[in-house]
Amino acid sequence: SVFSGPGTKQYKNNDTYDGQYWEGLEHGKAVWSFDTALGRHSINAEFWEGHLANFKLRPEEKYEGDIRFGVPHGLGEMSVS
């Protein structure tokens, strides 16, 4: 059987996913944490069948750069004021 429900996963690149799974895939609301040049960062995100589908930055954060399917993808710059 394939896992569905809440769970946490740490990836080889040190990113972590803490949220819902559906049939073994990241799916639903989650907190996604990752390392940046500014240090460790976490965002509230939504995943759809294993892919980042939406995210929300805090008011003091800003992202400028490439976006694909509504999320950062490729080159970009994130800043915190």
Coordinates of C-alpha atoms in Angstrom, one line a residue:
S1 CA 0.0 0.0 0.0
V2 CA 1.1 3.6 -0.7
F3 CA 1.3 6.1 2.1
S4 CA -1.3 8.9 2.5
G5 CA -1.6 11.3 5.4
P6 CA 0.7 13.7 7.2
G7 CA 4.5 13.2 7.1
T8 CA 7.9 14.7 6.9
K9 CA 10.7 14.1 4.4
Q10 CA 14.3 15.3 4.2
Y11 CA 15.8 15.3 0.7
K12 CA 19.5 14.7 -0.2
N13 CA 19.9 18.5 -0.8
N14 CA 18.8 19.1 2.8
D15 CA 15.4 20.5 1.8
T16 CA 12.6 19.3 4.1
Y17 CA 8.9 18.8 3.4
D18 CA 6.4 18.7 6.3
G19 CA 2.9 18.2 5.2
Q20 CA 0.4 16.0 3.5
Y21 CA 1.0 13.0 1.3
W22 CA -1.4 11.3 -1.2
E23 CA -0.5 7.9 -2.6
G24 CA 3.1 8.5 -1.7
L25 CA 3.4 11.9 -3.3
E26 CA 3.7 15.4 -1.7
H27 CA 0.2 16.7 -2.0
G28 CA -1.6 19.4 -0.1
K29 CA -0.6 22.1 2.4
A30 CA 3.0 21.9 3.7
V31 CA 5.9 23.8 5.1
W32 CA 8.9 23.6 2.7
S33 CA 12.3 24.5 4.2
F34 CA 15.5 25.0 2.2
D35 CA 18.9 26.6 2.4
T36 CA 19.6 29.9 0.6
A37 CA 22.5 32.4 0.5
L38 CA 20.6 34.2 3.3
G39 CA 20.4 31.1 5.5
R40 CA 17.7 28.5 6.1
H41 CA 14.3 29.5 4.9
S42 CA 10.8 28.1 5.2
I43 CA 7.6 28.9 3.2
N44 CA 4.0 27.9 3.5
A45 CA 3.3 26.0 0.3
E46 CA 0.8 23.8 -1.5
F47 CA 1.9 20.8 -3.5
W48 CA 0.0 18.9 -6.2
E49 CA 0.9 15.3 -7.0
G50 CA 4.5 15.8 -6.0
H51 CA 5.1 19.3 -7.5
L52 CA 5.2 22.7 -5.8
A53 CA 2.0 24.4 -7.0
N54 CA 1.7 27.5 -4.9
F55 CA 3.5 29.3 -2.1
K56 CA 3.1 32.4 0.1
L57 CA 6.0 34.7 1.1
R58 CA 6.0 36.7 4.3
P59 CA 5.3 40.4 4.0
E60 CA 9.0 41.3 4.4
E61 CA 10.1 38.9 1.6
K62 CA 10.4 39.6 -2.1
Y63 CA 11.1 37.3 -5.1
E64 CA 12.2 38.6 -8.5
G65 CA 13.0 36.1 -11.2
D66 CA 11.9 33.2 -13.3
I67 CA 8.6 31.7 -12.6
R68 CA 7.1 28.5 -14.0
F69 CA 3.6 27.3 -13.2
G70 CA 3.3 30.0 -10.6
V71 CA 6.4 29.2 -8.5
P72 CA 10.1 30.2 -8.6
H73 CA 11.9 28.2 -11.3
G74 CA 15.4 28.9 -12.7
L75 CA 17.2 32.1 -12.0
G76 CA 15.9 34.5 -9.4
E77 CA 16.7 36.6 -6.4
M78 CA 15.0 36.5 -3.0
S79 CA 15.4 39.3 -0.5
V80 CA 14.3 40.0 3.0
S81 CA 13.8 43.6 4.2

